[in-house]
PDB file of C-alpha atoms and ligand atoms in Angstrom:
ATOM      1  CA  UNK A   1       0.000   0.000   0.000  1.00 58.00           C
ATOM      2  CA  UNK A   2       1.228   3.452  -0.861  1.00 72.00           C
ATOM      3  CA  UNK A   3       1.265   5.292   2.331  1.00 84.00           C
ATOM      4  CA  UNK A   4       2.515   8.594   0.321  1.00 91.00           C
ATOM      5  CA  UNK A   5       1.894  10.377  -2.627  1.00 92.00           C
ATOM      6  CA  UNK A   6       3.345  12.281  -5.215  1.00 94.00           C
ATOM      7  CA  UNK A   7       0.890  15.213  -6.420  1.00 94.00           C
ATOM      8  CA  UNK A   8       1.050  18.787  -7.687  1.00 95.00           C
ATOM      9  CA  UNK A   9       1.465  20.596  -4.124  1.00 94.00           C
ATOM     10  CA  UNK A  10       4.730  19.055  -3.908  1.00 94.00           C
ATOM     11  CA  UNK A  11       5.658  20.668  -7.569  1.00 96.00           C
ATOM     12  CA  UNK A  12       9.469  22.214  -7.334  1.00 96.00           C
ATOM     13  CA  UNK A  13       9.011  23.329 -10.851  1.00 94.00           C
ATOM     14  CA  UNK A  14      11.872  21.766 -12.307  1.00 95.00           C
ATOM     15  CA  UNK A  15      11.300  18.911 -13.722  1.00 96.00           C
ATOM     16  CA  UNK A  16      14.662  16.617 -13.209  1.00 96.00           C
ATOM     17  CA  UNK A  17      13.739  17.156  -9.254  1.00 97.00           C
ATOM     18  CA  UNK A  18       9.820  16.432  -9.344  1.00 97.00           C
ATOM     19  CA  UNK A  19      11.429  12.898 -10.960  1.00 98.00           C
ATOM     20  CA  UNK A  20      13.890  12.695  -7.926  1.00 97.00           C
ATOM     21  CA  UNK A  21      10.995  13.322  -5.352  1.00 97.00           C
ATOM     22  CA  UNK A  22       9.014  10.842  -6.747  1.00 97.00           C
ATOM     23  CA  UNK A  23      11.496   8.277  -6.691  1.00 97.00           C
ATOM     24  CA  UNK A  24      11.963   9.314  -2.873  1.00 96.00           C
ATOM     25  CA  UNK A  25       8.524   8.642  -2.483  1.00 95.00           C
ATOM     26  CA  UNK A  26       8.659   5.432  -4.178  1.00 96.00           C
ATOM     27  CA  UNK A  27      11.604   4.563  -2.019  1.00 96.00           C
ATOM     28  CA  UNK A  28      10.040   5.993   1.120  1.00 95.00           C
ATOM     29  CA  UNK A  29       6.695   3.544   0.757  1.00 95.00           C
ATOM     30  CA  UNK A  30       8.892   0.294   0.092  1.00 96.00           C
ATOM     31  CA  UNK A  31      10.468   1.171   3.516  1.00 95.00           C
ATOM     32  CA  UNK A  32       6.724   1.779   4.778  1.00 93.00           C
ATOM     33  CA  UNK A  33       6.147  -1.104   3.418  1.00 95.00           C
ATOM     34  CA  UNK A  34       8.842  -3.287   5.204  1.00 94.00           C
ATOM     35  CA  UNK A  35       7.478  -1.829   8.323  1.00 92.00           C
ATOM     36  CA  UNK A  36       4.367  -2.443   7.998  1.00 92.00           C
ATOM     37  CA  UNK A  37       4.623  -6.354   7.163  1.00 94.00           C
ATOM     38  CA  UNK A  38       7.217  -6.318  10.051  1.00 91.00           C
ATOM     39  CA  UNK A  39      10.125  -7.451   7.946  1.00 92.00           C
ATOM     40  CA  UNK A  40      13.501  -5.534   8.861  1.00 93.00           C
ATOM     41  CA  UNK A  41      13.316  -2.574   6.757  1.00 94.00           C
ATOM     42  CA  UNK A  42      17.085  -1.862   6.761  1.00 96.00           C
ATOM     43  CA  UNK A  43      17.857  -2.855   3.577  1.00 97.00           C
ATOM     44  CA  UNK A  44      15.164  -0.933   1.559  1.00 97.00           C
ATOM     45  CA  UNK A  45      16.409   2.349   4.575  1.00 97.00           C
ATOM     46  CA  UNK A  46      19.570   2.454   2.792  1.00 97.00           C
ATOM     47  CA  UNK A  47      18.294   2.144  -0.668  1.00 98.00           C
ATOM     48  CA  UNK A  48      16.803   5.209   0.229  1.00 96.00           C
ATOM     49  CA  UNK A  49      19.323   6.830   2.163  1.00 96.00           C
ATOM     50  CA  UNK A  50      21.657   6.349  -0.693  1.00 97.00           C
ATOM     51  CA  UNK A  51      19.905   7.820  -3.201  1.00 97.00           C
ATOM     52  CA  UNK A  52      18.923  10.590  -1.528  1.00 97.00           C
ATOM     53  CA  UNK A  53      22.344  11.407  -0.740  1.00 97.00           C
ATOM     54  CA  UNK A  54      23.117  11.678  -4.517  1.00 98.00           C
ATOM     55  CA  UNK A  55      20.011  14.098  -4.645  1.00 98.00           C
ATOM     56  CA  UNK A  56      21.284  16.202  -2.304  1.00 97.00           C
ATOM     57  CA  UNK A  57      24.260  16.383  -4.108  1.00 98.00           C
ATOM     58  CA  UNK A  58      22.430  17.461  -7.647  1.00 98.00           C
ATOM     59  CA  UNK A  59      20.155  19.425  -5.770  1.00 97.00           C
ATOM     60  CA  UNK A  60      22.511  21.468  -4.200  1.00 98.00           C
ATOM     61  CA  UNK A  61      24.589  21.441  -7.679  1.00 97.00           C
ATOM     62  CA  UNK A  62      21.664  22.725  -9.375  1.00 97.00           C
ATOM     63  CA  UNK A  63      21.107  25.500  -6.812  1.00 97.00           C
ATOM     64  CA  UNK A  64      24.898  26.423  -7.401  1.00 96.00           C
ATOM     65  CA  UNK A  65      24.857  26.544 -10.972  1.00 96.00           C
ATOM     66  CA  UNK A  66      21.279  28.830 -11.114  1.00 95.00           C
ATOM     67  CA  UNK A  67      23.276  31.171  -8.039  1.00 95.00           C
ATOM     68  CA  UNK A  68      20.366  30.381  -5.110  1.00 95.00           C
ATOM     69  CA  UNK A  69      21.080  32.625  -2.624  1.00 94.00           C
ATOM     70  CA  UNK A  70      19.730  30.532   0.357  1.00 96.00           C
ATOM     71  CA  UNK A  71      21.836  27.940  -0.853  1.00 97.00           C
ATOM     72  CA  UNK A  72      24.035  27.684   2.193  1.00 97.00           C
ATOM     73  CA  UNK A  73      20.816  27.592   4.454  1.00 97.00           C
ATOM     74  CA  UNK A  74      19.557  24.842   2.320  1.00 97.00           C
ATOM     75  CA  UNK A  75      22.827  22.973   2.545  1.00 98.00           C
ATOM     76  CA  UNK A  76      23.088  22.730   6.594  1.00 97.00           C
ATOM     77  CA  UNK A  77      19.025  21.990   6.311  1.00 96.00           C
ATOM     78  CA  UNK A  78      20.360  18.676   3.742  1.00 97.00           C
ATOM     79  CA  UNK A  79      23.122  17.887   6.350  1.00 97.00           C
ATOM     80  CA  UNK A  80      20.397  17.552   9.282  1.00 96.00           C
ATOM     81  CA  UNK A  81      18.592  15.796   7.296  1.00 95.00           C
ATOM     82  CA  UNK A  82      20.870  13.282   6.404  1.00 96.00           C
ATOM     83  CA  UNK A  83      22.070  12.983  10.396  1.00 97.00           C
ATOM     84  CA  UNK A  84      18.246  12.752  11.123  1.00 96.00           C
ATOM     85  CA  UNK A  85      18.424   9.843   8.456  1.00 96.00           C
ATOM     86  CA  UNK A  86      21.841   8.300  10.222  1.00 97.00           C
ATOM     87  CA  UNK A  87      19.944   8.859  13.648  1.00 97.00           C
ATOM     88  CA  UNK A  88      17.146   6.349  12.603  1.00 96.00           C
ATOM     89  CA  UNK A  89      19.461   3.953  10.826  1.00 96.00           C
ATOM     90  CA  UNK A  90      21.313   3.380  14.166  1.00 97.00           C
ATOM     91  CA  UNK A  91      17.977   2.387  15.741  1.00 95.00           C
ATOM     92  CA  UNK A  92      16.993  -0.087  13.156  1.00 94.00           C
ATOM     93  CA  UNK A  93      20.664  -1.615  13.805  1.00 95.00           C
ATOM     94  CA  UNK A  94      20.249  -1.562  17.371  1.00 95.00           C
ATOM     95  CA  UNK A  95      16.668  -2.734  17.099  1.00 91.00           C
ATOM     96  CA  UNK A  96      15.001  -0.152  18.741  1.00 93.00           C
ATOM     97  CA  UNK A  97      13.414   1.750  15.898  1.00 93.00           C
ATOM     98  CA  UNK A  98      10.441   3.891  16.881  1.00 94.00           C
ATOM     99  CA  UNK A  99       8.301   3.140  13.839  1.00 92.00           C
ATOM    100  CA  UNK A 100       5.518   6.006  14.247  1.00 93.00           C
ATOM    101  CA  UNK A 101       8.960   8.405  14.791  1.00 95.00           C
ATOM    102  CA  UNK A 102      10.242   7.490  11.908  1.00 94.00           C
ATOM    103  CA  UNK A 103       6.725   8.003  10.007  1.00 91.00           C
ATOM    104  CA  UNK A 104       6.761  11.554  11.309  1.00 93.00           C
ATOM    105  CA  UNK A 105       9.777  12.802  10.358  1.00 94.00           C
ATOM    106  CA  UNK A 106       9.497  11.312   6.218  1.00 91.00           C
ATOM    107  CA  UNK A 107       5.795  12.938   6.688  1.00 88.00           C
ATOM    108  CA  UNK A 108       7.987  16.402   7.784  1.00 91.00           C
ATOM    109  CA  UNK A 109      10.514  15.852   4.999  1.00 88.00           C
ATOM    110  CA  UNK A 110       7.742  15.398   2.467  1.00 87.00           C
ATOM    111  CA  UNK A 111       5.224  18.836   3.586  1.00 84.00           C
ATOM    112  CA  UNK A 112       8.214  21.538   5.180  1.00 89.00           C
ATOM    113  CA  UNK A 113      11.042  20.488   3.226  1.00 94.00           C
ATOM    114  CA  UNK A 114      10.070  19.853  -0.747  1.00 94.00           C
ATOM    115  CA  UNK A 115       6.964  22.123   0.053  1.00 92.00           C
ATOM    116  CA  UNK A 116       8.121  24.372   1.877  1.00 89.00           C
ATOM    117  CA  UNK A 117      12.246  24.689   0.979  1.00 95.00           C
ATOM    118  CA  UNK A 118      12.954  23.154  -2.137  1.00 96.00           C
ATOM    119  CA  UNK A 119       9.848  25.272  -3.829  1.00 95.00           C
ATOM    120  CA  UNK A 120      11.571  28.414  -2.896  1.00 95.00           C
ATOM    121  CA  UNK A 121      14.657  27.231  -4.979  1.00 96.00           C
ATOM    122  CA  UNK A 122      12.087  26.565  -7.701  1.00 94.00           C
ATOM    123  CA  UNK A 123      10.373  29.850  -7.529  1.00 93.00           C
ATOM    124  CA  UNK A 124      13.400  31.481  -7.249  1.00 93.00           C
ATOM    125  CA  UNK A 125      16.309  29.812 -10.371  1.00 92.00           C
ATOM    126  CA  UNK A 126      13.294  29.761 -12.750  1.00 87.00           C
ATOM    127  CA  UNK A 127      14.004  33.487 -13.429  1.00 83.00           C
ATOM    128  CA  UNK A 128      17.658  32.938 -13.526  1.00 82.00           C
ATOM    129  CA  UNK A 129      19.413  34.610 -16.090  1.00 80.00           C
ATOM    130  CA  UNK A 130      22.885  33.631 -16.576  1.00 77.00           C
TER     131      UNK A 130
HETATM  132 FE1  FE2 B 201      14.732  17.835  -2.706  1.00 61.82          FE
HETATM  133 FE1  FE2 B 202      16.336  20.117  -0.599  1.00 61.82          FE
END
């Protein structure tokens, strides 16, 4: 069962990082997924974790190249993230994951961060001149 959804509020407006998002998403249910059918979900965790590294990385590559100029902000906001991300992966190792935690925080990363953050980066390098 898909627990989340791609759908237009979470538009960026570029296109290459709608496609990114909605392989997060895609990513982000298989690990629901795993939890929900109580099978250890660390496997598909760093399936995700991995590639969302490597967005990150073109994210912030694309911000660079269109001169964002909250880019540093966004940056540190990627780095907690990713902490966040090593945070929960230490639990599931440990065995002492707090499921409905975990569900809250990819429900946060979904509706403050692409909503709220990575839209302004949208709004703001579509009038980029170079
Ligand atoms: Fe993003
Ligand atoms: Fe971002």
């Amino acid at each position: 069962m898909s627990q989340f959804e791609w759908d237009d509020s979470l538009n960026v407006g570029v296109d290459r990082m709608n496609e990114q998002h909605q392989q997060i998403i895609h990513l982000i249910n298989v690990v629901a997924d795993d939890v929900e059918n109580n099978e250890n979900p660390l496997g598909s965790f760093d399936k995700l974790a991995n590639y969302v590294v490597r967005h990150f990385q073109e994210e912030e590559k694309y911000m660079e190249s269109h001169n964002y100029s909250s880019l540093s902000s966004h940056k540190i906001i990627h780095k907690q993230l990713l902490a966040r991300v090593g945070q929960f992966r230490d639990s599931m190792v440990a065995g002492d994951l707090n499921t409905e935690d975990l569900f809250a925080f990819l429900r946060m990363w979904l509706k403050s961060h692409i909503k709220g953050i990575d839209q302004r980066y949208g709004i703001e390098c579509a009038n980029f001149q170079p």
